Short mmCIF file of C-alpha atoms in Angstrom, two decimals:
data_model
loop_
_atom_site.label_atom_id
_atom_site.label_comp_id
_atom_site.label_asym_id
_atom_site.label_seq_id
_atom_site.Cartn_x
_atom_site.Cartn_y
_atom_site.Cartn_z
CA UNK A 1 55.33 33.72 -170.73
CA UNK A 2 57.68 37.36 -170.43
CA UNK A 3 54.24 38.93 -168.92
CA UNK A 4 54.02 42.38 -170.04
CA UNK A 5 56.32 45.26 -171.71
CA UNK A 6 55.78 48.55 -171.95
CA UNK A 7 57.11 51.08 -175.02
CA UNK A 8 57.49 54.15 -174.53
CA UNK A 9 59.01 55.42 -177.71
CA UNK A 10 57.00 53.67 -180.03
CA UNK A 11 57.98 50.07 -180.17
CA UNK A 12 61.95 51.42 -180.68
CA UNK A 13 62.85 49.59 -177.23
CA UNK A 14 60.72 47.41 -174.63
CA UNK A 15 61.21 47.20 -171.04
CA UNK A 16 59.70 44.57 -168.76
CA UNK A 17 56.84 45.74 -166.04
CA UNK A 18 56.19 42.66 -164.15
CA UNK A 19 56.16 43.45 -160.56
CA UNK A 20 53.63 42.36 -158.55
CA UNK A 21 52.39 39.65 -161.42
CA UNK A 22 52.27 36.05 -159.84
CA UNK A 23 51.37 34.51 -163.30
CA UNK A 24 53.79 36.11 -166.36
CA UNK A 25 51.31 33.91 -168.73
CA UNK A 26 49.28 37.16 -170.00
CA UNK A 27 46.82 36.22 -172.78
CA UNK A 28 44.92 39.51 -172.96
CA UNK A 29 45.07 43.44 -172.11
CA UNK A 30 42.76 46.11 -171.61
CA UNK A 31 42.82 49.76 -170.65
CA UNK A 32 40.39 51.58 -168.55
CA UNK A 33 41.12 55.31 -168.09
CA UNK A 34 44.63 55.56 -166.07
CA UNK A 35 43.67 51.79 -165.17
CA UNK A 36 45.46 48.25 -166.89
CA UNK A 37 43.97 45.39 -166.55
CA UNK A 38 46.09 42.19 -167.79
CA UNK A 39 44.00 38.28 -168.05
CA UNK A 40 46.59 35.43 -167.25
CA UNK A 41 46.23 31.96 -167.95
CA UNK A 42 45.56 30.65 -164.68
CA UNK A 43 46.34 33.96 -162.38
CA UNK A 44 42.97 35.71 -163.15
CA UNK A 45 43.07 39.41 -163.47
CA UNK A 46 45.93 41.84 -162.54
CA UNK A 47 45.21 45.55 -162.08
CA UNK A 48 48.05 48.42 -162.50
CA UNK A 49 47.05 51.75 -161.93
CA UNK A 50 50.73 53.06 -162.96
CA UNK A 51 51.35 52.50 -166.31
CA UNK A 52 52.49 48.75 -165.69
CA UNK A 53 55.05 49.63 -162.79
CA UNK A 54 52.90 47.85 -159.90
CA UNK A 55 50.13 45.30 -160.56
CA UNK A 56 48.20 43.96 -157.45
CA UNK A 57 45.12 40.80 -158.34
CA UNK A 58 42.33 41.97 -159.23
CA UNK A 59 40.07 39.13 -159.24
CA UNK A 60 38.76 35.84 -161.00
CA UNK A 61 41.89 33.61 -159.45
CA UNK A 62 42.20 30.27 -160.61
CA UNK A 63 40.68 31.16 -164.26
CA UNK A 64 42.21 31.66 -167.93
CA UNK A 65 41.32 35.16 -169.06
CA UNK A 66 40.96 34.70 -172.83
CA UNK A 67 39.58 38.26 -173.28
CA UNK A 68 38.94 41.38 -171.51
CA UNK A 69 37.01 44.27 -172.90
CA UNK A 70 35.88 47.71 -171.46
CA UNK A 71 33.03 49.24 -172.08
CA UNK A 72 32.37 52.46 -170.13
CA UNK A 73 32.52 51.64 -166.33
CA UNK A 74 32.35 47.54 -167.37
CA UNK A 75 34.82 45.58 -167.26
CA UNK A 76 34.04 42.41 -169.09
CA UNK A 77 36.49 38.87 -168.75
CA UNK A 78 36.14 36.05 -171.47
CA UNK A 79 37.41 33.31 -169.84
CA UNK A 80 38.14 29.56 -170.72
CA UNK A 81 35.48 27.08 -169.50
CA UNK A 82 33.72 29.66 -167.52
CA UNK A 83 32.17 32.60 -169.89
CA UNK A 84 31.84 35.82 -169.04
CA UNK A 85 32.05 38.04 -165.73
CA UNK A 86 31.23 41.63 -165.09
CA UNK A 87 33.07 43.80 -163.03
CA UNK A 88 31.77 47.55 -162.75
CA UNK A 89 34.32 48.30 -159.75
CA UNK A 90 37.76 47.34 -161.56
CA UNK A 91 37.98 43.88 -160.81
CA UNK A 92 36.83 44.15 -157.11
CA UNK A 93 34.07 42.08 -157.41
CA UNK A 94 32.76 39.98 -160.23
CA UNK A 95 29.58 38.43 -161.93
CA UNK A 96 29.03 36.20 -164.08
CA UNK A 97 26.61 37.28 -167.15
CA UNK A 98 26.55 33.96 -168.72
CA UNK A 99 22.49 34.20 -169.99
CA UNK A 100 21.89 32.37 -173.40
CA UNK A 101 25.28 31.73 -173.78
CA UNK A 102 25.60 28.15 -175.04
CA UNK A 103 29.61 27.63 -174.71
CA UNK A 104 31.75 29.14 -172.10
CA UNK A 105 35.12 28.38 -173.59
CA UNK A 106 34.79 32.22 -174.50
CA UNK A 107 38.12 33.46 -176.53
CA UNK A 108 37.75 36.89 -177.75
CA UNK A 109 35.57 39.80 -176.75
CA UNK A 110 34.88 43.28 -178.26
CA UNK A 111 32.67 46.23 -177.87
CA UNK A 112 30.90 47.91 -180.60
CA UNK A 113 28.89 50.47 -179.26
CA UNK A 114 26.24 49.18 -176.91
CA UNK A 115 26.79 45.59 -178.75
CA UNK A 116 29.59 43.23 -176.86
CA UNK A 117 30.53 40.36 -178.68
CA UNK A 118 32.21 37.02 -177.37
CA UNK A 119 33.63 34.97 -179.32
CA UNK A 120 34.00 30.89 -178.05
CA UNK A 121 35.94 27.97 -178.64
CA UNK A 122 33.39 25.75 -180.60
CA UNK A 123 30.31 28.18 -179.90
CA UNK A 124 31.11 30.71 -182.66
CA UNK A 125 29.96 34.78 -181.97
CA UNK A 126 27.42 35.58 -179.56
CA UNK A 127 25.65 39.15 -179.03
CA UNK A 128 24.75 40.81 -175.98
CA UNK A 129 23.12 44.50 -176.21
CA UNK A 130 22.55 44.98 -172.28
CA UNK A 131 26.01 44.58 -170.90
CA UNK A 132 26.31 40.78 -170.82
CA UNK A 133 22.85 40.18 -169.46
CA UNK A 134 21.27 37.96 -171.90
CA UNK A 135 23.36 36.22 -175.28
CA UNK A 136 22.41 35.50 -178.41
CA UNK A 137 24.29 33.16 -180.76
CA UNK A 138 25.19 35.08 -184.72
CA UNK A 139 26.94 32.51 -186.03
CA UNK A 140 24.72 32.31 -189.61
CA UNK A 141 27.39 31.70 -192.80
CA UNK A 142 29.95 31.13 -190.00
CA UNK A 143 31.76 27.99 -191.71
CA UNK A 144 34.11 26.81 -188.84
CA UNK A 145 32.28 27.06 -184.78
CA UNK A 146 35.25 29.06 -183.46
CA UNK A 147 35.81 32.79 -183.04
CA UNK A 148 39.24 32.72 -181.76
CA UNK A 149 39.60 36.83 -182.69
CA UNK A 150 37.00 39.43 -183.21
CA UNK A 151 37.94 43.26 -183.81
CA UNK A 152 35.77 46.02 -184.91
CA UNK A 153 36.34 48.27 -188.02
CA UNK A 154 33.66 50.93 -188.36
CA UNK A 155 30.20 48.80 -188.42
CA UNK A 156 31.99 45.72 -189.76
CA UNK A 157 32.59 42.95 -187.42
CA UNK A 158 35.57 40.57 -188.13
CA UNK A 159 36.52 36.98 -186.59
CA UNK A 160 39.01 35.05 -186.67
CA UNK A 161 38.19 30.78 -186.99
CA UNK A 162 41.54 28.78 -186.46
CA UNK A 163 40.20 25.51 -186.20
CA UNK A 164 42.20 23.89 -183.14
CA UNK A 165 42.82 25.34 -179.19
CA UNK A 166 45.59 26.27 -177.20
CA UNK A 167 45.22 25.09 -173.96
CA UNK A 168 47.25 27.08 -170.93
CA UNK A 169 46.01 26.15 -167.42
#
């Protein structure tokens, strides 16, 4: 509920870089170039093209942003109860890419590649290769249907499965 903090020297000391954020909830950052991009729970997507200082909406009001992952000029926002959307003009406009995918309650995304996974809230993993188009669940030996966390390490694909939800509206 702070909203974000920026380090310069490592983690040694924090300061707060809020201005310009109407919803301190953040839930999820990603970086595009000289371009940060911060999900809220409820706000949508904030855009701050100076390291934090300024932030100015950026689309997708009204929406939990989960997740946001970049993956060359696409920006992608996993969002609760609505799925995925697209943006390919930092957070100008949006789509929503939402093909195949079977839950929308989407809480972690990540880019391997070409491949960009989501992970959902009772869903488990789903694959797109062709930049949220069309989804396609890969849930086989998944024991619990939620993907709360997925990171990439090399060509190994890791998820998180905590079993219950946190709700922020």
């Amino acid at each position: 509920g702070g909203g974000v903090f920026l380090s310069t020297n490592n983690g040694t000391s924090w300061t707060a870089v809020n201005s310009g954020l109407t919803s301190t909830l953040v839930i999820s950052l990603a970086a595009s170039g000289t371009n940060l991009f911060a999900g809220t729970s409820g706000g949508g997507v904030f855009l701050s093209t100076n390291s934090g200082t300024d932030w100015t909406a950026a689309g997708l009001p009204n929406r939990g942003v989960y997740a946001l992952a970049v993956s060359g000029s696409s920006l992608f926002a996993g969002t609760w109860g609505a799925g995925v959307f697209l943006s390919t003009n930092n957070g100008t406009s949006w789509s929503v890419v939402n093909t195949g995918l079977t839950n929308t309650d989407v809480r972690a995304l990540v880019v391997s590649g070409t491949n960009l996974f989501a992970g959902t809230y009772g869903g488990g993993v789903f694959l797109s290769t062709n930049n949220g188009t069309g989804w396609t669940a890969v849930n086989n030996g998944l024991t619990l249907p939620h993907a709360d966390v997925l990171t990439v390490s090399g060509t190994n694909l890791f998820a998180t499965s905590l079993g219950y939800s946190w709700v922020f509206l």
